[in-house]
Structures are given as C-alpha cells and as structure tokens.
GROMACS .gro file of C-alpha atoms in nm:
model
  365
    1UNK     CA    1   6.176   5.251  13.076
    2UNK     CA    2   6.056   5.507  13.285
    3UNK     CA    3   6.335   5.742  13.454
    4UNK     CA    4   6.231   5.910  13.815
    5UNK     CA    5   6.445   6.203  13.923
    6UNK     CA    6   6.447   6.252  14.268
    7UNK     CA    7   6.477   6.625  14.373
    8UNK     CA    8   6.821   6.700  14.541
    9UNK     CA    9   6.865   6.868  14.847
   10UNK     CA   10   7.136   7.178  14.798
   11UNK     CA   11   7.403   7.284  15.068
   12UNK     CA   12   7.325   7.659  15.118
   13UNK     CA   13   7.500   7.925  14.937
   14UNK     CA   14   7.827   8.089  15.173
   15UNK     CA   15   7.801   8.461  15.211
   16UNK     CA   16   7.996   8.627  14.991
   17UNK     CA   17   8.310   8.831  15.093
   18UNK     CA   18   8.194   9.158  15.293
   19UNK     CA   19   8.397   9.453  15.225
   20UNK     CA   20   8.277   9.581  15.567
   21UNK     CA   21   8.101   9.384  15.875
   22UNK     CA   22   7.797   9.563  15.921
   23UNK     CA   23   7.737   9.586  16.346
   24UNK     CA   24   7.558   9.786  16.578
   25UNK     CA   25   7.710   9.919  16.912
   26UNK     CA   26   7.488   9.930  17.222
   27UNK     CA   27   7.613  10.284  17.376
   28UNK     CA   28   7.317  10.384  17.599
   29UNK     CA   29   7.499  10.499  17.927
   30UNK     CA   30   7.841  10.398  17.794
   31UNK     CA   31   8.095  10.674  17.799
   32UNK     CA   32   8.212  10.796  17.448
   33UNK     CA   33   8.526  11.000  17.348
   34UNK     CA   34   8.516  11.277  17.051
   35UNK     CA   35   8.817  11.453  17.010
   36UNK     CA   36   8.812  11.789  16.794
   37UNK     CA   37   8.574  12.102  16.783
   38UNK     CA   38   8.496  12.089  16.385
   39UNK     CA   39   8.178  12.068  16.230
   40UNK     CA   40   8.241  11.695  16.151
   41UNK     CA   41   8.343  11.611  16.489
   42UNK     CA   42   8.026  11.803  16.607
   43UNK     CA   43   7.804  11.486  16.391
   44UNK     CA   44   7.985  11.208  16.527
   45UNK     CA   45   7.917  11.381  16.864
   46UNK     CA   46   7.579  11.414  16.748
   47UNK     CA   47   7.534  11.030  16.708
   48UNK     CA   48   7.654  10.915  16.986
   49UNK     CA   49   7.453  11.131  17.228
   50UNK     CA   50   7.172  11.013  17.013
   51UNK     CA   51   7.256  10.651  17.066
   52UNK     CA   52   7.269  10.714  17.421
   53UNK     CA   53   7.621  10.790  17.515
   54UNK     CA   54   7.755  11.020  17.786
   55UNK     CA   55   8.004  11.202  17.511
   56UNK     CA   56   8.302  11.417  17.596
   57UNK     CA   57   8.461  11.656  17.354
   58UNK     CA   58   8.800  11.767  17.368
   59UNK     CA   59   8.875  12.055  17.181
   60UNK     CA   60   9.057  12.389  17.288
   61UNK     CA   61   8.845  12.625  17.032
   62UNK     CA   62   8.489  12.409  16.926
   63UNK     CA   63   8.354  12.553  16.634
   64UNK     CA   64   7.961  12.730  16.693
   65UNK     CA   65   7.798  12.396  16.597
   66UNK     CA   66   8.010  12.234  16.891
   67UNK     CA   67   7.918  12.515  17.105
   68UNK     CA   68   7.550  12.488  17.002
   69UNK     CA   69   7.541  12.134  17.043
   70UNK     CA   70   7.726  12.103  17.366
   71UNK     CA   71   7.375  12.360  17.491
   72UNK     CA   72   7.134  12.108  17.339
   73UNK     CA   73   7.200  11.751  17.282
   74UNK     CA   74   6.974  11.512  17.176
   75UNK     CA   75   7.007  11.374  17.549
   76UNK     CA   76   6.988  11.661  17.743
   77UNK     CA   77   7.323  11.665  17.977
   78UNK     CA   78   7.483  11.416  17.730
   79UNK     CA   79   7.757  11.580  17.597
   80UNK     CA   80   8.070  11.774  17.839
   81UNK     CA   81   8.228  12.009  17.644
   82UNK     CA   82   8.655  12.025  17.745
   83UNK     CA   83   8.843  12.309  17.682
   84UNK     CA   84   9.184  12.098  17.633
   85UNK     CA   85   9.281  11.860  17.410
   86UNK     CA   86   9.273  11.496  17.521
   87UNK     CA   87   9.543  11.284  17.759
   88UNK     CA   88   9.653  10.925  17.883
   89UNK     CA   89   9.408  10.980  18.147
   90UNK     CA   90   9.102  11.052  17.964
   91UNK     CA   91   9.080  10.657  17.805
   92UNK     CA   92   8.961  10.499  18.145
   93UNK     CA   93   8.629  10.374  18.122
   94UNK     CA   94   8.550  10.477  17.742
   95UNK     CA   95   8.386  10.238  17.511
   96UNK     CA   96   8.412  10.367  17.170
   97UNK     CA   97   8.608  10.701  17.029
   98UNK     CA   98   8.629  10.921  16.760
   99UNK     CA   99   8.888  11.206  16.644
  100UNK     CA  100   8.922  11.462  16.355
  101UNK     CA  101   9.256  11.556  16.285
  102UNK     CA  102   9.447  11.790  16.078
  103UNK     CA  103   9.695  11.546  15.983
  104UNK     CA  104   9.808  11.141  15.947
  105UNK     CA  105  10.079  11.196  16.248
  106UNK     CA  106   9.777  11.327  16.502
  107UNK     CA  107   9.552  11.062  16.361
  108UNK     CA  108   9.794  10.781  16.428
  109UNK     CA  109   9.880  10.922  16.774
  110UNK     CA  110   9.500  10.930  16.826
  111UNK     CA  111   9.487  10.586  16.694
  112UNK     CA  112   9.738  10.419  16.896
  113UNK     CA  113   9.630  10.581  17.203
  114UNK     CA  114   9.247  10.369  17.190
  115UNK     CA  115   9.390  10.083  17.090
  116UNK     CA  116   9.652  10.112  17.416
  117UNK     CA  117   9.288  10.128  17.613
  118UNK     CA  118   9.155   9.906  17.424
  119UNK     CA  119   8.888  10.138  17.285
  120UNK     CA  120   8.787  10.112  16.896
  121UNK     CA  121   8.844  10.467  16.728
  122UNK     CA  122   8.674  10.602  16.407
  123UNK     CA  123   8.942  10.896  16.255
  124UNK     CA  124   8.727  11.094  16.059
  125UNK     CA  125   8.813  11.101  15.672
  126UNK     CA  126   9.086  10.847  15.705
  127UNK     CA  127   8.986  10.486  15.715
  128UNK     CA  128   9.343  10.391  15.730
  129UNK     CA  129   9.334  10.482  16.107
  130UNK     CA  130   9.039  10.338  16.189
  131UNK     CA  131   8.876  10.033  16.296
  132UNK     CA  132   8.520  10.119  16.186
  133UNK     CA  133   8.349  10.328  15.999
  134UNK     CA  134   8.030  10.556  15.986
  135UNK     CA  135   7.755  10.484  15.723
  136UNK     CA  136   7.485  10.656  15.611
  137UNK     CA  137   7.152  10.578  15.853
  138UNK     CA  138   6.785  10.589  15.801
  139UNK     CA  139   6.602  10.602  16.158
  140UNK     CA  140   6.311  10.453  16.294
  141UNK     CA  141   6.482  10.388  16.594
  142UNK     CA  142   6.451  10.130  16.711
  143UNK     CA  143   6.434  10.052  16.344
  144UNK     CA  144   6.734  10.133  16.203
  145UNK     CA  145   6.905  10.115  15.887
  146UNK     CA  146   7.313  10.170  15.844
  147UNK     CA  147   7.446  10.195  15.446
  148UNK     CA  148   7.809  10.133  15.346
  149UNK     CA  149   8.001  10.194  15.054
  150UNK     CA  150   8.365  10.113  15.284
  151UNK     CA  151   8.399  10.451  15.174
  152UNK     CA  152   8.485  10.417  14.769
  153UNK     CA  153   8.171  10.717  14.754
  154UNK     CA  154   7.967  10.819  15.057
  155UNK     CA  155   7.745  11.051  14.802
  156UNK     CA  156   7.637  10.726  14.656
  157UNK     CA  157   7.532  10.632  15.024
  158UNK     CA  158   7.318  10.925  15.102
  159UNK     CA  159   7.174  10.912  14.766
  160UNK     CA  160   7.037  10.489  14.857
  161UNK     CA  161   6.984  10.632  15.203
  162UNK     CA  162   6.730  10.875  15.018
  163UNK     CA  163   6.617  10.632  14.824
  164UNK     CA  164   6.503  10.422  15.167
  165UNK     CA  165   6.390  10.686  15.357
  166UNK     CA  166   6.101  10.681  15.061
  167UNK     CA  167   6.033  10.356  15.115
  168UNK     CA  168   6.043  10.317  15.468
  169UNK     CA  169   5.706  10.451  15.631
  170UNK     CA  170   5.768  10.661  15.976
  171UNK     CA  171   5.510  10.441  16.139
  172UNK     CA  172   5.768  10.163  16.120
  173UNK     CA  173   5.898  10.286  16.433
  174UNK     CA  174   5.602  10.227  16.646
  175UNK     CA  175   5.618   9.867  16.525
  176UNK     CA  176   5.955   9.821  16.575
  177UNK     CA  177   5.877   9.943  16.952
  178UNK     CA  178   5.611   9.716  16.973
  179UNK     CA  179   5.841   9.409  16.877
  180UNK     CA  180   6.111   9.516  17.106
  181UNK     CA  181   5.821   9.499  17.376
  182UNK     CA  182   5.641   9.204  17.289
  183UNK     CA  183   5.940   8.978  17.223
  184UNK     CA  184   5.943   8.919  17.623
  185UNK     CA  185   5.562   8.815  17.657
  186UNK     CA  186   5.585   8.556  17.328
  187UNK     CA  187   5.923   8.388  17.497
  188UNK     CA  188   5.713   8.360  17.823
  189UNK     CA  189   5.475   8.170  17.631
  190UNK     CA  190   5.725   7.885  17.542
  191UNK     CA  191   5.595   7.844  17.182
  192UNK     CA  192   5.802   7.622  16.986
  193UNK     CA  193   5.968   7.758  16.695
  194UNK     CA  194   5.735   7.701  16.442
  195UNK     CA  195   5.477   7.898  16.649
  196UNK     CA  196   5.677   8.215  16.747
  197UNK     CA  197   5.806   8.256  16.377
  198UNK     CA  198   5.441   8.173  16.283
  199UNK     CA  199   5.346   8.518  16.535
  200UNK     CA  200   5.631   8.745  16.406
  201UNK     CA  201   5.559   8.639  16.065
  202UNK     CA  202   5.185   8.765  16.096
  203UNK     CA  203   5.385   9.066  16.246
  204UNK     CA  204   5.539   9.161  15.941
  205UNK     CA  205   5.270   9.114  15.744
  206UNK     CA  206   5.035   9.293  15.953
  207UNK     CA  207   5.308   9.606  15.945
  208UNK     CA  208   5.361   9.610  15.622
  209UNK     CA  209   5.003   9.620  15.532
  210UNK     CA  210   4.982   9.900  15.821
  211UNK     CA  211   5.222  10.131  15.889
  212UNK     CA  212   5.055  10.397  16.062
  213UNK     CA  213   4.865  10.180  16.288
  214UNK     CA  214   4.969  10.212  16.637
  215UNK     CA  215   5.027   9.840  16.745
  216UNK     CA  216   4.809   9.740  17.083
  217UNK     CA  217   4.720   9.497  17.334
  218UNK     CA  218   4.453   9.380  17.120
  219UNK     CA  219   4.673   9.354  16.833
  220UNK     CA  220   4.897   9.144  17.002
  221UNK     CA  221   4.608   8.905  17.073
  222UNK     CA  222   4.522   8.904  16.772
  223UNK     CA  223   4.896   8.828  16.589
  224UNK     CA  224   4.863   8.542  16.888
  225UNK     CA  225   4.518   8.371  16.699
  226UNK     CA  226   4.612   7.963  16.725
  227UNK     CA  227   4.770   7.865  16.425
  228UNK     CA  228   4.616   7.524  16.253
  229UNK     CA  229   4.954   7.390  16.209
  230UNK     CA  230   4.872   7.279  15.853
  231UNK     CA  231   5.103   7.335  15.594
  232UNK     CA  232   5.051   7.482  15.280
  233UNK     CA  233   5.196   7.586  14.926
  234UNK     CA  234   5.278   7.885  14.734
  235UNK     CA  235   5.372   7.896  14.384
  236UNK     CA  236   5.635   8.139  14.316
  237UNK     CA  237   5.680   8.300  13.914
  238UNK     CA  238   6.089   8.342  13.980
  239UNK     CA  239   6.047   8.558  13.622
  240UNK     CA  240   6.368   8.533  13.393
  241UNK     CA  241   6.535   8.372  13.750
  242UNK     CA  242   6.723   8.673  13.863
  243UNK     CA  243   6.683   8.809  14.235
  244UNK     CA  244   6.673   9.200  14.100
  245UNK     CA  245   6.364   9.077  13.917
  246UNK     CA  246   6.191   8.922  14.178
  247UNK     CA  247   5.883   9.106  14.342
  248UNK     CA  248   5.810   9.207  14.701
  249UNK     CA  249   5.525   8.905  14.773
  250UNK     CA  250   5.781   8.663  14.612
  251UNK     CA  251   6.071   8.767  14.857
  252UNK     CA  252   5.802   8.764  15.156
  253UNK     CA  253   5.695   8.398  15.016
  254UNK     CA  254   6.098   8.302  15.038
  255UNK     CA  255   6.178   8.423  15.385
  256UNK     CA  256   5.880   8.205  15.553
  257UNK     CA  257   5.953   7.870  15.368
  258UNK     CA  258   6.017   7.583  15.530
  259UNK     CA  259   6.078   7.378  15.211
  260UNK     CA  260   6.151   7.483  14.871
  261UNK     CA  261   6.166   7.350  14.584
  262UNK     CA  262   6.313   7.493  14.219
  263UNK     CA  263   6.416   7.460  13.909
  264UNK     CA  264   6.754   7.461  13.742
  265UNK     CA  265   6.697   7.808  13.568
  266UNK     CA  266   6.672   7.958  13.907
  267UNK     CA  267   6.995   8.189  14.034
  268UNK     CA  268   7.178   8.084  14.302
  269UNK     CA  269   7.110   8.475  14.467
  270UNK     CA  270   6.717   8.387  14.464
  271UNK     CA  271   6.770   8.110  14.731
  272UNK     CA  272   6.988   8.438  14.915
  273UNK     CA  273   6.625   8.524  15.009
  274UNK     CA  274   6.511   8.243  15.196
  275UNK     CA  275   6.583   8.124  15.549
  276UNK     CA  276   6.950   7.945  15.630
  277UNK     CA  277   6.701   7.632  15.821
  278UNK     CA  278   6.510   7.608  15.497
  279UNK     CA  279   6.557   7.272  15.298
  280UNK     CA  280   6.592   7.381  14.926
  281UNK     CA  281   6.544   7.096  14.675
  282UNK     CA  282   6.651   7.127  14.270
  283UNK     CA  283   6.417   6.914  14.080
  284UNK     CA  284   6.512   6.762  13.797
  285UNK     CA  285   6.193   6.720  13.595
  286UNK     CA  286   6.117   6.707  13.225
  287UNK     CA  287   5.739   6.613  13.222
  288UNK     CA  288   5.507   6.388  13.208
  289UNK     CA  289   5.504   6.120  13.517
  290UNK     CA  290   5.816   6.238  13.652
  291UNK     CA  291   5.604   6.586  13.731
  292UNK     CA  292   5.356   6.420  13.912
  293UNK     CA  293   5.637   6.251  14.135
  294UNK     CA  294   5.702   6.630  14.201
  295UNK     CA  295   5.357   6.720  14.249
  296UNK     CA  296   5.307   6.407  14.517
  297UNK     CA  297   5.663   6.504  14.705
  298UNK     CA  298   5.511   6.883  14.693
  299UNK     CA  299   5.143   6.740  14.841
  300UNK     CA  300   5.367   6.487  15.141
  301UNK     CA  301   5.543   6.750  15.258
  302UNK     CA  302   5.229   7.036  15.290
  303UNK     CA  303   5.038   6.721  15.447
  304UNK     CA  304   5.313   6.712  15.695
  305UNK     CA  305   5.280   7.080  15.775
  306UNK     CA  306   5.561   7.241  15.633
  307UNK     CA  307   5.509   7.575  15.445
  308UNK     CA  308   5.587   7.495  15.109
  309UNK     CA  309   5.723   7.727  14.795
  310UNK     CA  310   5.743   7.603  14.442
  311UNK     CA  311   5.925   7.834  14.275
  312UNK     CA  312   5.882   7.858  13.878
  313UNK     CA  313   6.096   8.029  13.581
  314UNK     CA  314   5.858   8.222  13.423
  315UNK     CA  315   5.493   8.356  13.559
  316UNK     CA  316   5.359   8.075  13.690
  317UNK     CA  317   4.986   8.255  13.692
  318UNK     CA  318   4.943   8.280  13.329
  319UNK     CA  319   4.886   7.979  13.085
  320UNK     CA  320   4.802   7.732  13.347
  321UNK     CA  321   5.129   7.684  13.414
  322UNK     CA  322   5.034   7.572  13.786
  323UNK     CA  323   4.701   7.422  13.734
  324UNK     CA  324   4.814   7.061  13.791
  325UNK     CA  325   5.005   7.228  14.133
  326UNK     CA  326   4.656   7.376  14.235
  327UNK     CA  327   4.442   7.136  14.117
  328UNK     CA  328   4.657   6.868  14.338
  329UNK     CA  329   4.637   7.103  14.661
  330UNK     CA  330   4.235   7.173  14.594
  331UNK     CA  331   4.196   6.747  14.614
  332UNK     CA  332   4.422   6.708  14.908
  333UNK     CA  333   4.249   7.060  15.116
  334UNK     CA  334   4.578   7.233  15.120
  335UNK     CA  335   4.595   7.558  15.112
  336UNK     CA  336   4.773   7.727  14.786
  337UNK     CA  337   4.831   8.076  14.669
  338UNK     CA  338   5.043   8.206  14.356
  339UNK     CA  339   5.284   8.480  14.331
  340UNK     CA  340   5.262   8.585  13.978
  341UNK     CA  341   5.609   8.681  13.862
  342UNK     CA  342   5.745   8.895  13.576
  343UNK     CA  343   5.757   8.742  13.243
  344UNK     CA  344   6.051   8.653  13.044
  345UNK     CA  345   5.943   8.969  12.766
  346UNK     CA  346   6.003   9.157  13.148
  347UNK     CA  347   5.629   9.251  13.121
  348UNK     CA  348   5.481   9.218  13.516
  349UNK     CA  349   5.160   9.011  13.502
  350UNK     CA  350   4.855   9.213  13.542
  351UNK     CA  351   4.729   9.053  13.791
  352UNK     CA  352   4.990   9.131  14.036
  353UNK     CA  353   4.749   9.473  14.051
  354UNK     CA  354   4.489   9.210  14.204
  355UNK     CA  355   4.674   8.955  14.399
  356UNK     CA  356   4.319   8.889  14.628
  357UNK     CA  357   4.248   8.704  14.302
  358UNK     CA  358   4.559   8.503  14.267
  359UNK     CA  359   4.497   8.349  14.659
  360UNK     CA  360   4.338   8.022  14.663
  361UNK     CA  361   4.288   7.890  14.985
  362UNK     CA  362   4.044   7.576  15.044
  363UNK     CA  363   3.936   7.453  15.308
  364UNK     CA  364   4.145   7.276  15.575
  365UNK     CA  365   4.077   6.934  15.609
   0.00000   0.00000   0.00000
C-alpha cells in the first residue's frame, strides 16, 4: 500500500527575545533637550539637529566643539546654545532629552526630571539611567541603518557599522527618496496587495541592480508595467540548511513568496527570511509517487497565481536535482527559475557566477 504525505502547514516562528527594541523617533521640528558642553554631548547634539530637531544646550562652559557646533549646525539655526545649566522650566514642550554627567547622583536627578515631563532621556555612558540608547548609524537618509550591541561593546558596533557602510551603495539614498515619494501616487492607484508588493518588489530589484541610477518619472512607469498575475516557481538550493549560508538571490527569493514549501533539513532561522503572510508547508516526502504528489501541489498552487519557492537541502542546480520540478513547470507554461545554493562540501556552485543561465522562464500560457 501506497502511503501519501500531505505537506503540513507550519505556525510561524515567534521573534526571539530582543535585548533592545530597535525604533526610530520622528524629531523634525520637535524641540530637543541636551544638557552638558562635552565633546559627547556635542554628538548627541549633533544628531538631533540632524534629525531635524530645534536642540537646546545647557551648559555653563561648552567645550570648542559645542562652541563650533552651536555656529554651524547641520540645520542652520537649529541648535541655542544656554549659558546655565538646565531647570523645572526648561521641560515644557520637549520631546526627547539627553544629558552627560559627571556623576550617578546628577544623572538620576537628570533622569527623574524627564520622566516628571514625561520626556524619554538618554544619560550618556550610563544605560542604567536611561530609557534608550544610541547605536551606531549608517546614513542614506532617508535610508537609514541603526546597530546595537545594548551596549556589552560599542567598538564591535562601529566595526559592523563599517562593515555596512561597504556594502551599502550611496546611491541608495536617492532610491530611498524616490520610495518615500512614490508611495503616495501607488496608494492613489488602489492596487490590491498583490499588485503594490508586485511594484515595490520590482523596486528593489531594480535598486539593487542600480544604485547610482537616479530614479524618474519614467522609471516609475516603468516599475508600474501590468503584471500578468500568473504565478510562478523558484527552486531554492537552502545549502547545508543554515540561514548564514544562504546567498543574497535565495534571501530575495524568500521575502517575495507567497507559498513555500521545504524540507525537514531546513532551519527554522531560514523561514526568518520570508514574509509573516507567507504559507510555509514541510513536506514529508521520500520518493517515488509521493514526489509527484509534491510536484502536482507545487504546479496547483503556481496555476493559481501564487509565487511559489521550493526550497531544497543541498544545490538544487547540480545533478538534476530539480529536473522533474522544471520539467513539470515547462509542461504546465509556468514560469521557473533556480537559485543554486552552496553545497554541503561548502563549495558555492559555479554557476551562481552566471545566474542568466540558471533562469528558465517559458512562456505564459
């Protein structure tokens, strides 16, 4: 007797426990507080001119990089320099604050005295008084990147925030504008959802493969191009089935899944990549005809337009270890593209050097 195994729908993985909850304040025209004329307090005034604050700075004797940033802000007029420490009456309107202070009794007065107002309060160098805390950035505003270590070694942070700035092109900035302008005009259009995620998906993909390009009006008609609303399939090498190992186009594959479906070998943290919506399905298949009940539930779902991602132990690209998966897609004119993965040696398939030859797309019936 013949055993089907039907795949099995998961319940998505919880987030794990956050050491810190990374947010972003909206400042621009909001009225922050910096008390102390040191160097340090100087960068935290820095910041929050830069995010768009009106900033004033109590300090009886600023230091010269106070003094020289008080004279040229990164919004001109931003920053008031006071002469005079702060008092009760200073709190009334502020939205956010920050103090250095030479000791844990001024820092807990300093403390106490936001939270009275209601304001939240960053104590430089001492976490214990404070209700957030300042990470390392990388800035394409309004792109922008914060790093955490919840302060156990804020060397460590500026030496990932290094490592980012490498990877993160400038020209990501101009893109990120562009979003921040076009998300208006795609709402207008009252897409439903699959259509708008189908436009800013094309919009990553279109920034990533062009950085420098300045995004235009023709662009945008162009990311707008009427999608088929066919589905389609990609087949994902997982490698030994550890996120770290996974590569760039398999991550990219993840996040715009609608359905996905894996095997057991697979880490939990891999399915970390894809969307919370997305239906992930383990399969429980051993061979034979049970794998072409997997290939038919794979075909049914692309025919009912859902985007599709088998995802495979291994490096699904060498050994025809997806030909029956491609071969099924070419006979039902679905389109299907593989994502080789790295192989369980930890060798990278060399054709990830020429993925245009790994994308198989037929024709749309």
């Amino acid at each position: 007797m013949t055993v089907h195994h039907k795949p099995a729908e998961i319940e998505p993985v919880r987030m794990p426990a956050l050491s810190r909850l990374p947010v972003f304040f909206s400042l621009a025209g909001k009225r922050g507080i910096v008390a102390g004329g040191t160097p340090a307090a100087a960068w935290k005034a820095e910041l929050l001119s830069a995010a768009g604050a009106q900033v004033d700075v109590f300090a009886p004797s600023p230091a010269e990089e106070m003094l020289g940033l008080a004279a040229s802000a990164p919004l001109p007029g931003s920053i008031m320099l006071h002469r005079r420490n702060c008092t009760a009456g200073d709190w009334t309107g502020a939205a956010i604050a920050v103090a250095d202070c030479e000791g844990d009794e001024a820092a807990a007065a300093f403390a106490a005295a936001a939270r009275v107002a209601g304001v939240p309060v960053n104590i430089v160098d001492r976490p214990a008084f404070s209700d957030f805390a300042f990470g390392a950035i990388v800035n394409r505003s309004p792109l922008v990147i914060g790093i955490s270590t919840d302060g156990a070694s804020p060397v460590f942070g500026q030496a990932l925030r290094a490592k980012i700035e490498g990877l993160i092109p400038r020209g990501f900035a101009r893109w990120a504008s562009a979003a921040a302008a076009w998300r208006p005009r795609v709402k207008a259009l009252a897409l439903p959802f699959r259509g708008r995620r189908d436009f800013w998906e094309r919009f990553a993909v279109r920034a990533m493969a062009a950085p420098d390009h300045a995004p235009d009006d023709a662009e945008f008609d162009a990311l707008l191009a009427p999608d088929s609303g066919a589905g389609s399939v990609v087949i994902v090498g997982a490698g030994p089935g550890e996120a770290e190992l996974l590569t760039l186009r398999a991550v990219r594959a993840l996040q715009s899944a609608d359905v996905i479906m894996f095997d057991a070998g697979v880490a939990p943290e891999v399915l970390d990549f894809a969307r919370r919506e997305a239906k992930k399905m383990l399969l429980d298949a051993t061979g034979g005809e049970t794998r072409e009940d997997e290939i038919r539930g794979l075909i049914a779902l692309a025919r009912a337009g859902r985007r599709v991602v088998r995802l495979k132990g291994g490096n699904p690209a060498m050994a025809g270890e997806a030909d029956a998966e491609i071969s099924a897609c070419h006979s039902a004119g679905i389109a299907v593209e593989v994502v080789p993965g790295i192989a369980a040696g930890g060798q990278r398939a060399e054709a990830e050097s020429a993925p245009k030859a790994l994308i198989l797309v037929t024709n749309q019936q």
